[in-house]
mmCIF file of C-alpha atoms in Angstrom:
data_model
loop_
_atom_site.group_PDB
_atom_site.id
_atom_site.type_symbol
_atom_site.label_atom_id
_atom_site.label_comp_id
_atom_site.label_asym_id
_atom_site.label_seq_id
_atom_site.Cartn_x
_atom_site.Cartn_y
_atom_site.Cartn_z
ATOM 1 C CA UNK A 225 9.318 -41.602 67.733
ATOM 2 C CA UNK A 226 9.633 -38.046 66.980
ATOM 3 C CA UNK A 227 10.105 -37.324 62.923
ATOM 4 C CA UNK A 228 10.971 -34.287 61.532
ATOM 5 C CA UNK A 229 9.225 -33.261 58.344
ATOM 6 C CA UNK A 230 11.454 -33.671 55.096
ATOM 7 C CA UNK A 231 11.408 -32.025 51.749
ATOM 8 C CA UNK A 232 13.252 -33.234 48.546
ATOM 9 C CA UNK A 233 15.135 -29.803 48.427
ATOM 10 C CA UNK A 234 18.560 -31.971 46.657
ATOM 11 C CA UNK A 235 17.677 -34.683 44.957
ATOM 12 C CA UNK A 236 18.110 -37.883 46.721
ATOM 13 C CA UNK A 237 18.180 -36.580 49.968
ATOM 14 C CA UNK A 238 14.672 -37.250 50.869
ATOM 15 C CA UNK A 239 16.054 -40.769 52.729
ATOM 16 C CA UNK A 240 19.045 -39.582 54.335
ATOM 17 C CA UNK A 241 16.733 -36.821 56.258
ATOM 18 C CA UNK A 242 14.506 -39.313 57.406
ATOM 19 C CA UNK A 243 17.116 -42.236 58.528
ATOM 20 C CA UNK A 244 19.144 -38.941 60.212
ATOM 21 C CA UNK A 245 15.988 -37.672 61.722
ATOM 22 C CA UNK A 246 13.994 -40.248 63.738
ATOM 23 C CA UNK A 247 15.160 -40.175 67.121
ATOM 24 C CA UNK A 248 13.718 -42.995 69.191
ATOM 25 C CA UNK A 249 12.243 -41.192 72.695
ATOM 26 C CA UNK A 250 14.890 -43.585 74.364
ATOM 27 C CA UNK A 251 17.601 -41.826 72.406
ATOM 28 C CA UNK A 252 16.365 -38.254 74.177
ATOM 29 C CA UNK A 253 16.581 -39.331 77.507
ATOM 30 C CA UNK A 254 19.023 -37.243 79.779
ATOM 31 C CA UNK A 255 19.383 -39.699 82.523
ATOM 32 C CA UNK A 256 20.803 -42.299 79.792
ATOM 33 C CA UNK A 257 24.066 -43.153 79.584
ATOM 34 C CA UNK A 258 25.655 -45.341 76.819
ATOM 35 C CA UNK A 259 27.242 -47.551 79.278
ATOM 36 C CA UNK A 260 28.198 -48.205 82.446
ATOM 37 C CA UNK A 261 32.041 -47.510 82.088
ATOM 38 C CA UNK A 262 32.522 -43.764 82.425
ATOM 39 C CA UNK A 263 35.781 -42.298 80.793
ATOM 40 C CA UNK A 264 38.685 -41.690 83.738
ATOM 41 C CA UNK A 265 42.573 -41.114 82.805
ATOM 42 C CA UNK A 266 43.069 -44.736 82.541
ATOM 43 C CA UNK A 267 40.635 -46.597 81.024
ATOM 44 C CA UNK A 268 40.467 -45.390 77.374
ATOM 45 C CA UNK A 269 40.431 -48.726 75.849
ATOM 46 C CA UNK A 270 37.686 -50.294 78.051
ATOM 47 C CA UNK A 271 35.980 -47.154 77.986
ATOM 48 C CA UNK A 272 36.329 -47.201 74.205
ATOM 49 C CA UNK A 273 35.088 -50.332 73.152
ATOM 50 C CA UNK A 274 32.076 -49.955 75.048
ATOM 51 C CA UNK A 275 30.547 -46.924 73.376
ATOM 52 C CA UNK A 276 31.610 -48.501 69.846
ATOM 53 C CA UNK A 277 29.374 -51.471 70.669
ATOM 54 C CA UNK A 278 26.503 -48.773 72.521
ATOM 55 C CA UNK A 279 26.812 -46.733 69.399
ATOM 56 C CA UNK A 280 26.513 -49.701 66.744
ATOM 57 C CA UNK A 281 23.676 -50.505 68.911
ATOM 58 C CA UNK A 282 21.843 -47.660 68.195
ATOM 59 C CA UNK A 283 22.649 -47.202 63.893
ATOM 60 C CA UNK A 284 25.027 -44.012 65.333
ATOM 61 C CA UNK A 285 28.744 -45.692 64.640
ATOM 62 C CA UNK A 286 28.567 -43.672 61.542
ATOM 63 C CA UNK A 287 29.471 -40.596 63.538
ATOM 64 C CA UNK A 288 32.868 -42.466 64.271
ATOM 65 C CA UNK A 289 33.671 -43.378 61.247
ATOM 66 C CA UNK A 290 32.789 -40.585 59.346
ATOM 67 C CA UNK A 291 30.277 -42.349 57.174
ATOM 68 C CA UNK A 292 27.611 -39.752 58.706
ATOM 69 C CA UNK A 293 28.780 -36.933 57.665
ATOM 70 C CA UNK A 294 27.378 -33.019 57.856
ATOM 71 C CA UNK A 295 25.877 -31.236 55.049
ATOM 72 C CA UNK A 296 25.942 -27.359 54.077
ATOM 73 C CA UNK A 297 24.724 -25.218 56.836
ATOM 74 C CA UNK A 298 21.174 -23.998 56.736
ATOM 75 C CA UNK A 299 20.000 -27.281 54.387
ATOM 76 C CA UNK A 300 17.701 -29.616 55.708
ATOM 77 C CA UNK A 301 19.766 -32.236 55.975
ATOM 78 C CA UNK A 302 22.148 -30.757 58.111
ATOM 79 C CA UNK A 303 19.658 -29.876 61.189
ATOM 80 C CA UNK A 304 18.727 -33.495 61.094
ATOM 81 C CA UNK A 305 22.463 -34.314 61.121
ATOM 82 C CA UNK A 306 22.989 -31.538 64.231
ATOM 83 C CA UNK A 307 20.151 -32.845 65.713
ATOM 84 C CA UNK A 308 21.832 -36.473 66.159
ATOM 85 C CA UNK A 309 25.315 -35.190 66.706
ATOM 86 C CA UNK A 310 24.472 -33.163 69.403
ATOM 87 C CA UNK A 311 22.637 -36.264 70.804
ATOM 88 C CA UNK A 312 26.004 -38.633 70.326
ATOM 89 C CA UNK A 313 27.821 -35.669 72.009
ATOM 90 C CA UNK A 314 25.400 -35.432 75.244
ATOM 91 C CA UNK A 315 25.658 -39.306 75.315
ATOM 92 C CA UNK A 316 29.350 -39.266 74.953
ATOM 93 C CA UNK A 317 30.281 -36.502 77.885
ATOM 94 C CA UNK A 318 27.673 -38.391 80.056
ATOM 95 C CA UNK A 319 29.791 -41.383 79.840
ATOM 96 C CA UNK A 320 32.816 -39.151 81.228
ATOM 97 C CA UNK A 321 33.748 -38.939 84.770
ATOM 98 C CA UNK A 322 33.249 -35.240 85.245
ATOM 99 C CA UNK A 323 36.145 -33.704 85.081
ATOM 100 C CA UNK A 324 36.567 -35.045 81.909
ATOM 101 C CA UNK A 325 33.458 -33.704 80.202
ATOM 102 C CA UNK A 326 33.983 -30.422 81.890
ATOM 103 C CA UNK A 327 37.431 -30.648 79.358
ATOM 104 C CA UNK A 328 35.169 -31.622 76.370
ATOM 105 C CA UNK A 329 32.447 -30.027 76.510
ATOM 106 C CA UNK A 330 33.036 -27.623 73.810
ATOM 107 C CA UNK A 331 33.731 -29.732 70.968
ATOM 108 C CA UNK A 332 32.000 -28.712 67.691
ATOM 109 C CA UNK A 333 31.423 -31.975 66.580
ATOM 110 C CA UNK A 334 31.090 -35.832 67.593
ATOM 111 C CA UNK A 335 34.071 -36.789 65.324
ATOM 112 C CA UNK A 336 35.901 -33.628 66.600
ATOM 113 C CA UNK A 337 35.378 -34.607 70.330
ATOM 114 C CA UNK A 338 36.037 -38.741 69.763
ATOM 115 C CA UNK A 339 38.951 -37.180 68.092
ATOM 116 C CA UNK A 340 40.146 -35.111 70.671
ATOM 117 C CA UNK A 341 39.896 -38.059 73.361
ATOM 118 C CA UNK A 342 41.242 -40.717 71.393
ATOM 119 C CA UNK A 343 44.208 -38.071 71.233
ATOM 120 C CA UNK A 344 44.698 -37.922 74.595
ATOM 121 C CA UNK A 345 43.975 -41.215 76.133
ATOM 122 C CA UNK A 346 44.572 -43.260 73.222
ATOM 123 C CA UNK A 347 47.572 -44.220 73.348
ATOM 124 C CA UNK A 348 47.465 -45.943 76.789
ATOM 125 C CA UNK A 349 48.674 -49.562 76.549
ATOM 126 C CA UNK A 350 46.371 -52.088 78.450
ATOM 127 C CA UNK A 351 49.096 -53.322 80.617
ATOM 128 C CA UNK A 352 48.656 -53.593 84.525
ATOM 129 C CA UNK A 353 50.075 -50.306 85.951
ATOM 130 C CA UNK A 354 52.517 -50.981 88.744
ATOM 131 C CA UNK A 355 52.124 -48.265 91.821
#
């Protein structure tokens, strides 16, 4: 498990830098993907629920809910917080067909990305579609 070394520049931040920091060396892997469903023009939902229960899995739903949130730029904290989001975000577009990601793939953020797909896929109903 790879640690990054934390200072108690703010007071009280000491934790949050080292829950936000460890990444497990399974979490760094670039063949992994969160699950098996990738991300196509019609199965949002599906597609959806499975990375909610991959990212609960692995302590990151926080990113989707905004309970992880970033920190001032240049403060401890927020490379640790970088560090995972840019994780979540490699994880996400790898779980994209890829002509998806290729849309995506300049997102700032997690939450601005999960955002921006939820937009345009979200509101899919999960009806049978009729050809």
């Amino acid at each position: 498990m790879a640690n990054f070394e934390s200072h108690d520049a703010v007071g009280g931040t000491k934790e949050m830098v080292a829950s936000l920091s460890n990444v497990a060396d399974s979490d760094i892997n670039t063949a992994h993907k969160l699950s098996s469903v990738l991300l196509n023009e019609f199965n949002y939902l599906h597609w959806s629920r499975a990375i909610i229960i991959a990212l609960g899995g692995r302590s990151k739903l926080g990113f989707i809910n905004g309970t992880i949130k970033s920190s001032e730029v240049g403060l401890l904290e927020y490379e640790a917080w970088l560090s995972k989001d840019q994780l979540v975000i490699f994880w996400i577009l790898n779980s994209m067909e890829c002509n998806l990601a290729e849309i995506f793939s300049y997102s700032e953020s997690f939450l601005d990305l999960w955002n921006a797909i939820r937009d345009m896929y979200g509101n899919q109903n999960n009806s049978t579609r009729i050809f």
